[in-house]
Amino acid sequence: MQIEGSRVRLRDWTEEDLAAYETWIMPPAGGGEHEWQRTDGPFYPNFTAEGAQRWLATLREHVAAGDWPDPRETMVIADASDDRFIGQVSWYWSEKPTEDPGDGTHLLPLRSLGITVYSPEHWSGGYGTEALRLWIDHIFARSDSHRLDLETWSGNVGMCRVAVKLGFTEEARIRRARKVRGEYYDRMIYGVLREEWQG
């Protein structure tokens, strides 16, 4: 599957993408961290070499089998000019639905969006904004989700701006819930409803 934009295209993973992706998620040879890891959830542990290889093996199996779900749970962000891997989008359960006992009191399915543009040369050029817009269009078109969530932190100023630019509502700000490099930041939760997006 391929979804075309002007700056980026979203498409299924290939072996070539996995080779590029590996360089971004494996621990740097000299230690430390990649630049993208300073803003993309730096309060979560980074991949170990073993963890990265396990995840790559899982993706490699999907690439070989071509058994991607519909709607997709992850896709590559490629530069539309040369089809080069620059990042990925995903969506995942933030809260799984429970069975309705008949009186309408059950949890609705809630899914959260993920996006990472690994290549610094593609930051602040509209690539991430377009990729996320295409991704949301895809998910609402191919699923029955009534809303989508996007979680970040106040230190990721670019992601907060993208959320607002795309019409998300700031639904929660959990103050001083993230500590990064000795400073406290807010946990930010944004949401958009299907009717808001499609309207």
XYZ file of N, CA and C in Angstrom:
597
model
N 0.847 -1.191 0.000
C 0.000 0.000 0.000
C 0.881 1.238 0.000
N 0.400 2.269 -0.682
C 1.144 3.512 -0.797
C 0.157 4.676 -0.762
N 0.470 5.702 0.015
C -0.375 6.893 0.133
C 0.484 8.089 -0.231
N 0.105 8.782 -1.287
C 0.938 9.852 -1.832
C 0.608 11.211 -1.242
N 1.650 11.962 -0.910
C 1.543 13.358 -0.551
C 2.467 14.165 -1.431
N 2.606 15.453 -1.152
C 3.499 16.273 -1.967
C 4.945 16.191 -1.469
N 5.127 16.147 -0.150
C 6.470 16.041 0.414
C 6.846 14.597 0.741
N 5.862 13.835 1.213
C 6.140 12.467 1.656
C 5.156 11.494 1.024
N 5.526 10.218 1.076
C 4.573 9.146 0.811
C 4.638 8.176 1.979
N 3.492 7.655 2.336
C 3.437 6.584 3.315
C 3.323 5.284 2.535
N 4.094 4.279 2.924
C 4.051 3.011 2.205
C 4.467 1.885 3.125
N 4.241 0.664 2.642
C 4.642 -0.511 3.407
C 6.168 -0.625 3.450
N 6.637 -1.326 4.470
C 8.066 -1.501 4.695
C 8.691 -2.413 3.641
N 9.960 -2.169 3.356
C 10.753 -3.032 2.481
C 12.048 -3.410 3.214
N 12.778 -4.348 2.655
C 14.069 -4.731 3.230
C 15.028 -3.546 3.278
N 14.995 -2.707 2.235
C 15.875 -1.533 2.203
C 15.550 -0.584 3.351
N 14.251 -0.444 3.663
C 13.853 0.415 4.785
C 14.399 -0.119 6.099
N 14.368 -1.442 6.257
C 14.827 -2.038 7.508
C 16.316 -1.767 7.732
N 17.094 -1.770 6.662
C 18.522 -1.473 6.785
C 18.731 -0.037 7.246
N 17.940 0.892 6.692
C 18.039 2.295 7.105
C 17.539 2.470 8.532
N 16.415 1.839 8.841
C 15.815 1.920 10.172
C 16.776 1.408 11.242
N 17.493 0.352 10.912
C 18.438 -0.240 11.866
C 19.468 0.785 12.325
N 19.935 1.622 11.414
C 20.950 2.611 11.792
C 20.395 3.644 12.764
N 19.075 3.867 12.730
C 18.463 4.860 13.607
C 18.095 4.305 14.976
N 17.862 3.004 15.094
C 17.405 2.474 16.389
C 18.472 1.688 17.147
N 19.536 1.267 16.471
C 20.624 0.607 17.181
C 21.385 1.652 18.007
N 21.857 1.272 19.188
C 22.659 2.220 19.977
C 23.864 2.699 19.172
N 24.170 4.008 19.212
C 25.334 4.509 18.471
C 26.614 3.805 18.906
N 27.501 3.592 17.958
C 28.733 2.833 18.224
C 29.561 3.466 19.340
N 29.585 4.777 19.399
C 30.393 5.449 20.421
C 29.658 5.709 21.713
N 28.461 5.153 21.850
C 27.655 5.412 23.043
C 26.785 6.648 22.870
N 26.041 6.985 23.882
C 25.169 8.159 23.822
C 23.855 7.829 23.150
N 23.300 8.815 22.428
C 21.995 8.641 21.808
C 21.939 9.358 20.466
N 20.977 8.965 19.643
C 20.733 9.658 18.389
C 20.011 10.972 18.681
N 20.127 11.914 17.772
C 19.522 13.226 17.999
C 18.007 13.135 18.152
N 17.346 12.258 17.368
C 15.892 12.165 17.444
C 15.427 11.670 18.814
N 16.277 10.935 19.519
C 15.897 10.388 20.819
C 15.842 11.450 21.918
N 16.351 12.645 21.622
C 16.312 13.713 22.619
C 14.921 14.323 22.761
N 14.078 14.143 21.737
C 12.709 14.688 21.820
C 11.627 13.618 21.762
N 11.926 12.458 21.207
C 10.919 11.417 21.022
C 10.865 10.498 22.251
N 10.180 10.977 23.297
C 10.040 10.163 24.508
C 11.347 9.850 25.194
N 12.176 10.862 25.519
C 13.483 10.585 26.123
C 13.402 10.016 27.533
N 12.210 9.997 28.109
C 12.011 9.437 29.454
C 11.765 7.933 29.394
N 11.602 7.373 28.180
C 11.480 5.925 28.009
C 12.847 5.343 27.657
N 13.104 4.096 28.032
C 14.405 3.489 27.686
C 14.554 3.352 26.171
N 15.757 3.602 25.692
C 16.055 3.378 24.275
C 16.214 1.881 24.022
N 16.116 1.511 22.752
C 16.368 0.124 22.370
C 17.760 -0.306 22.828
N 17.851 -1.506 23.364
C 19.151 -2.157 23.461
C 19.441 -2.763 22.092
N 20.679 -3.193 21.874
C 21.017 -3.842 20.605
C 20.162 -5.090 20.410
N 19.973 -5.864 21.491
C 19.181 -7.092 21.396
C 17.711 -6.781 21.120
N 17.175 -5.784 21.793
C 15.778 -5.405 21.583
C 15.532 -4.890 20.182
N 16.472 -4.097 19.676
C 16.351 -3.578 18.309
C 16.335 -4.716 17.305
N 17.203 -5.704 17.495
C 17.267 -6.820 16.549
C 16.014 -7.690 16.609
N 15.440 -7.840 17.801
C 14.179 -8.598 17.909
C 13.064 -7.894 17.154
N 12.966 -6.570 17.312
C 11.926 -5.810 16.621
C 12.140 -5.835 15.108
N 13.378 -5.714 14.675
C 13.683 -5.788 13.246
C 13.312 -7.148 12.679
N 13.543 -8.207 13.462
C 13.190 -9.561 13.004
C 11.686 -9.692 12.820
N 10.912 -9.084 13.723
C 9.449 -9.108 13.594
C 9.015 -8.389 12.324
N 9.558 -7.196 12.097
C 9.220 -6.450 10.879
C 9.654 -7.215 9.626
N 10.816 -7.855 9.707
C 11.329 -8.608 8.550
C 10.378 -9.747 8.177
N 9.802 -10.394 9.171
C 8.819 -11.460 8.912
C 7.605 -10.908 8.176
N 7.131 -9.733 8.594
C 5.977 -9.114 7.924
C 6.323 -8.715 6.484
N 7.532 -8.182 6.301
C 7.963 -7.801 4.954
C 7.977 -9.030 4.049
N 8.527 -10.134 4.543
C 8.617 -11.358 3.747
C 7.243 -11.928 3.433
N 6.341 -11.884 4.413
C 5.010 -12.476 4.226
C 4.034 -11.518 3.556
N 4.299 -10.220 3.657
C 3.369 -9.235 3.110
C 2.021 -9.250 3.796
N 2.017 -9.644 5.070
C 0.748 -9.825 5.784
C 0.388 -8.612 6.659
N 0.443 -7.441 6.067
C 0.129 -6.222 6.815
C -1.374 -6.139 7.071
N -1.779 -5.727 8.274
C -3.216 -5.614 8.563
C -3.829 -4.416 7.842
N -5.139 -4.397 7.768
C -5.867 -3.277 7.169
C -6.925 -2.824 8.175
N -6.816 -1.616 8.725
C -5.811 -0.603 8.402
C -4.433 -0.977 8.949
N -3.433 -0.382 8.344
C -2.063 -0.643 8.769
C -1.864 -0.172 10.214
N -0.935 -0.833 10.908
C -0.558 -0.397 12.257
C 0.736 0.407 12.231
N 1.491 0.265 11.157
C 2.695 1.065 10.966
C 2.966 1.170 9.473
N 3.528 2.298 9.080
C 3.958 2.500 7.695
C 5.222 3.348 7.695
N 5.965 3.222 6.636
C 7.170 4.019 6.425
C 6.771 5.419 5.971
N 7.500 6.416 6.460
C 7.456 7.761 5.867
C 8.650 7.843 4.929
N 8.393 8.055 3.655
C 9.462 8.175 2.660
C 9.418 9.567 2.044
N 10.576 10.115 1.736
C 10.669 11.385 1.027
C 10.078 11.172 -0.369
N 9.094 11.976 -0.725
C 8.416 11.793 -2.012
C 9.347 12.030 -3.196
N 10.431 12.782 -2.990
C 11.316 13.108 -4.115
C 12.215 11.945 -4.515
N 12.585 11.088 -3.547
C 13.518 9.995 -3.875
C 13.144 8.660 -3.211
N 12.010 8.624 -2.528
C 11.489 7.411 -1.879
C 12.391 6.917 -0.745
N 13.225 7.804 -0.208
C 14.149 7.412 0.857
C 13.434 7.352 2.196
N 13.742 6.335 3.011
C 13.193 6.187 4.354
C 13.628 7.360 5.228
N 12.632 8.049 5.840
C 12.982 9.136 6.763
C 12.303 8.970 8.118
N 11.329 8.064 8.227
C 10.650 7.900 9.505
C 9.536 6.876 9.409
N 8.675 6.880 10.431
C 7.556 5.946 10.447
C 6.373 6.551 11.188
N 5.186 6.040 10.862
C 3.968 6.358 11.603
C 3.426 5.043 12.162
N 2.631 5.162 13.237
C 2.043 3.972 13.847
C 0.752 4.365 14.562
N -0.011 3.350 14.932
C -1.086 3.561 15.895
C -1.197 2.314 16.736
N -1.605 2.491 17.969
C -1.551 1.405 18.945
C -2.661 1.604 19.973
N -3.000 0.517 20.649
C -4.038 0.585 21.673
C -3.557 1.412 22.856
N -4.326 2.435 23.232
C -4.106 3.094 24.517
C -5.097 2.551 25.530
N -6.224 2.033 25.026
C -7.217 1.378 25.879
C -8.038 0.441 25.017
N -7.967 -0.840 25.313
C -8.722 -1.811 24.529
C -10.184 -1.820 24.958
N -11.086 -2.065 24.005
C -12.512 -2.070 24.360
C -12.862 -3.265 25.230
N -13.883 -3.087 26.026
C -14.425 -4.205 26.794
C -15.769 -4.583 26.199
N -16.222 -5.774 26.517
C -17.491 -6.268 25.981
C -18.657 -5.532 26.625
N -19.614 -5.136 25.810
C -20.820 -4.455 26.299
C -21.732 -5.482 26.967
N -22.021 -5.327 28.278
C -22.879 -6.302 28.955
C -24.350 -6.148 28.598
N -24.661 -5.172 27.736
C -26.053 -4.993 27.323
C -26.663 -3.698 27.797
N -25.975 -3.026 28.703
C -26.536 -1.772 29.213
C -25.745 -0.554 28.731
N -24.826 -0.779 27.786
C -24.073 0.330 27.201
C -22.913 0.820 28.048
N -22.590 0.130 29.127
C -21.496 0.575 29.993
C -20.245 -0.249 29.708
N -19.499 0.189 28.728
C -18.257 -0.514 28.405
C -17.236 0.479 27.871
N -15.983 0.065 27.886
C -14.921 0.911 27.357
C -14.961 0.878 25.834
N -14.879 2.066 25.238
C -14.768 2.157 23.785
C -13.305 1.987 23.393
N -13.065 1.523 22.181
C -11.668 1.375 21.755
C -10.997 2.734 21.598
N -9.838 2.889 22.210
C -9.071 4.119 22.077
C -7.698 3.781 21.516
N -7.331 4.491 20.462
C -6.049 4.258 19.816
C -5.255 5.558 19.807
N -3.960 5.437 19.991
C -3.067 6.589 19.970
C -2.179 6.538 18.733
N -1.820 7.712 18.271
C -0.965 7.852 17.098
C 0.489 7.971 17.501
N 1.350 7.452 16.652
C 2.781 7.638 16.825
C 3.402 8.114 15.522
N 4.392 8.971 15.639
C 5.134 9.420 14.455
C 6.545 9.780 14.879
N 7.515 9.359 14.074
C 8.898 9.758 14.293
C 9.536 10.027 12.934
N 10.089 11.223 12.797
C 10.931 11.542 11.637
C 12.359 11.480 12.161
N 13.100 10.472 11.723
C 14.440 10.228 12.261
C 15.481 11.184 11.685
N 15.322 11.533 10.437
C 16.327 12.308 9.719
C 16.226 13.800 10.070
N 17.226 14.372 10.764
C 17.160 15.801 11.133
C 17.005 16.739 9.944
N 17.486 16.330 8.790
C 17.348 17.206 7.626
C 15.890 17.341 7.176
N 15.015 16.465 7.699
C 13.603 16.525 7.357
C 12.749 17.085 8.494
N 13.399 17.703 9.479
C 12.668 18.359 10.553
C 12.323 19.785 10.139
N 11.190 20.252 10.588
C 10.748 21.647 10.382
C 10.537 22.007 8.918
N 10.276 21.016 8.087
C 10.019 21.308 6.680
C 8.625 20.913 6.236
N 7.760 20.572 7.190
C 6.396 20.177 6.864
C 6.239 18.696 6.585
N 7.326 17.927 6.649
C 7.267 16.493 6.347
C 6.431 15.736 7.381
N 6.700 16.005 8.658
C 5.960 15.329 9.715
C 4.492 15.693 9.731
N 4.197 16.964 9.499
C 2.803 17.420 9.478
C 2.021 16.718 8.372
N 2.611 16.666 7.176
C 1.921 16.011 6.068
C 1.782 14.514 6.313
N 2.834 13.885 6.845
C 2.771 12.446 7.113
C 1.659 12.131 8.103
N 1.541 12.934 9.151
C 0.510 12.678 10.159
C -0.879 12.922 9.586
N -1.028 13.931 8.741
C -2.330 14.182 8.110
C -2.748 13.013 7.223
N -1.833 12.518 6.417
C -2.128 11.370 5.558
C -2.476 10.134 6.395
N -1.766 9.957 7.499
C -1.970 8.811 8.375
C -3.355 8.855 9.024
N -3.743 10.021 9.497
C -5.063 10.169 10.123
C -6.161 9.931 9.097
N -5.992 10.464 7.891
C -6.964 10.200 6.816
C -7.120 8.694 6.602
N -5.992 7.987 6.556
C -6.000 6.537 6.325
C -6.745 5.813 7.446
N -6.433 6.154 8.678
C -7.035 5.432 9.808
C -8.532 5.679 9.889
N -8.957 6.918 9.742
C -10.391 7.192 9.801
C -11.128 6.560 8.615
N -10.461 6.493 7.454
C -11.105 5.898 6.279
C -11.215 4.386 6.386
N -10.260 3.728 7.073
C -10.205 2.274 7.060
C -10.573 1.625 8.390
N -11.000 2.423 9.386
C -11.349 1.858 10.685
C -12.654 2.479 11.178
N -13.143 1.940 12.295
C -14.356 2.510 12.896
C -14.020 3.391 14.101
N -12.762 3.779 14.255
C -12.369 4.634 15.372
C -13.166 5.928 15.361
N -13.671 6.290 16.527
C -14.440 7.531 16.616
C -13.584 8.700 17.074
N -12.353 8.394 17.546
C -11.420 9.443 17.953
C -10.005 8.888 17.873
N -9.041 9.790 17.817
C -7.628 9.421 17.844
C -6.910 10.308 18.842
N -6.001 9.708 19.577
C -5.228 10.442 20.576
C -3.788 10.611 20.101
N -3.168 11.652 20.610
C -1.759 11.891 20.346
C -1.146 12.361 21.658
N -0.160 11.622 22.147
C 0.477 11.990 23.412
C 1.912 12.402 23.174
N 2.325 13.479 23.849
C 3.706 13.943 23.759
C 4.058 14.619 25.078
N 5.061 15.446 25.072
C 5.446 16.181 26.286
C 5.773 17.606 25.896
N 5.679 18.519 26.861
C 5.791 19.942 26.543
C 7.165 20.325 26.021
N 8.173 19.485 26.264
C 9.497 19.762 25.720
C 9.619 19.482 24.240
N 8.678 18.718 23.681
C 8.675 18.455 22.245
C 7.791 19.519 21.587
N 8.327 20.708 21.501
C 7.561 21.857 21.029
C 7.051 21.632 19.610
N 7.865 21.024 18.762
C 7.459 20.787 17.377
C 6.234 19.901 17.280
N 6.189 18.829 18.097
C 5.049 17.923 18.053
C 3.793 18.606 18.580
N 3.929 19.423 19.611
C 2.776 20.171 20.131
C 2.225 21.113 19.053
N 3.115 21.754 18.314
C 2.675 22.669 17.239
C 1.957 21.912 16.127
N 2.489 20.741 15.768
C 1.854 19.934 14.718
C 0.447 19.532 15.144
N 0.282 19.108 16.393
C -1.037 18.706 16.885
C -2.038 19.841 16.757
N -1.656 21.022 17.197
C -2.552 22.185 17.122
C -2.825 22.557 15.664
N -1.793 22.542 14.848
C -1.935 22.889 13.426
C -2.922 21.967 12.722
N -2.951 20.698 13.107
C -3.831 19.724 12.463
C -5.234 19.704 13.083
N -5.478 20.539 14.068
C -6.831 20.653 14.609
C -7.116 19.802 15.824
N -6.082 19.241 16.436
C -6.278 18.494 17.665
C -6.602 19.450 18.820
N -7.360 18.954 19.772
C -7.663 19.697 20.988
C -6.753 19.216 22.103
N -6.174 20.159 22.846
C -5.425 19.785 24.039
C -6.436 19.352 25.096
N -6.456 18.075 25.399
C -7.463 17.519 26.307
C -6.940 17.287 27.718
N -5.639 17.195 27.860
C -5.063 17.028 29.188
C -3.636 17.542 29.198
N -3.306 18.165 30.293
C -1.931 18.602 30.552
C -1.620 18.167 31.980
N -0.883 17.083 32.103
C -0.517 16.592 33.422
C 0.804 17.261 33.781
N 0.725 18.200 34.690
C 1.848 19.088 34.940
C 3.012 18.387 35.635
N 4.220 18.748 35.167
C 5.476 18.281 35.772
C 5.506 16.760 35.918
N 5.024 16.090 34.882
C 4.950 14.617 34.918
C 6.106 13.945 34.186
N 6.945 14.716 33.540
C 8.092 14.172 32.820
C 9.348 14.930 33.249
N 10.397 14.183 33.511
C 11.668 14.811 33.875
C 12.703 14.445 32.835
N 13.259 15.454 32.203
C 14.224 15.244 31.123
C 15.438 16.129 31.374
N 16.597 15.478 31.457
C 17.857 16.180 31.693
C 17.765 17.160 32.865
N 17.106 16.694 33.930
C 17.035 17.468 35.170
C 15.921 18.489 35.239
N 15.144 18.670 34.161
C 14.053 19.649 34.142
C 12.704 18.939 34.089
N 11.692 19.545 34.717
C 10.340 19.000 34.692
C 9.555 19.547 33.502
N 8.752 18.672 32.876
C 7.894 19.050 31.753
C 6.508 18.446 31.948
N 5.555 18.955 31.176
C 4.183 18.461 31.259
C 3.960 17.322 30.280
N 3.155 16.371 30.708
C 2.676 15.324 29.802
C 1.478 15.900 29.060
N 1.504 15.843 27.726
C 0.486 16.471 26.890
C -0.328 15.409 26.157
N -1.649 15.528 26.243
C -2.532 14.603 25.543
C -3.488 15.405 24.670
N -3.441 15.126 23.379
C -4.298 15.784 22.392
C -5.262 14.755 21.814
N -6.418 15.223 21.353
C -7.384 14.323 20.742
C -8.123 14.988 19.599
N -8.577 14.175 18.664
C -9.427 14.664 17.576
C -10.532 13.646 17.346
N -11.754 14.137 17.184
C -12.904 13.280 16.917
C -13.075 13.102 15.419
N -13.658 11.986 15.033
C -13.879 11.707 13.616
C -14.643 12.847 12.932
N -15.717 13.321 13.567
C -16.532 14.366 12.931
C -15.768 15.685 12.825
N -14.871 15.945 13.765
C -14.052 17.148 13.684
C -13.076 17.054 12.511
N -12.457 15.892 12.366
C -11.477 15.700 11.296
C -12.150 15.728 9.931
N -13.245 15.026 9.806
C -13.896 14.926 8.507
C -14.724 16.166 8.183
N -15.039 16.938 9.216
C -15.839 18.159 8.994
C -14.982 19.328 8.568
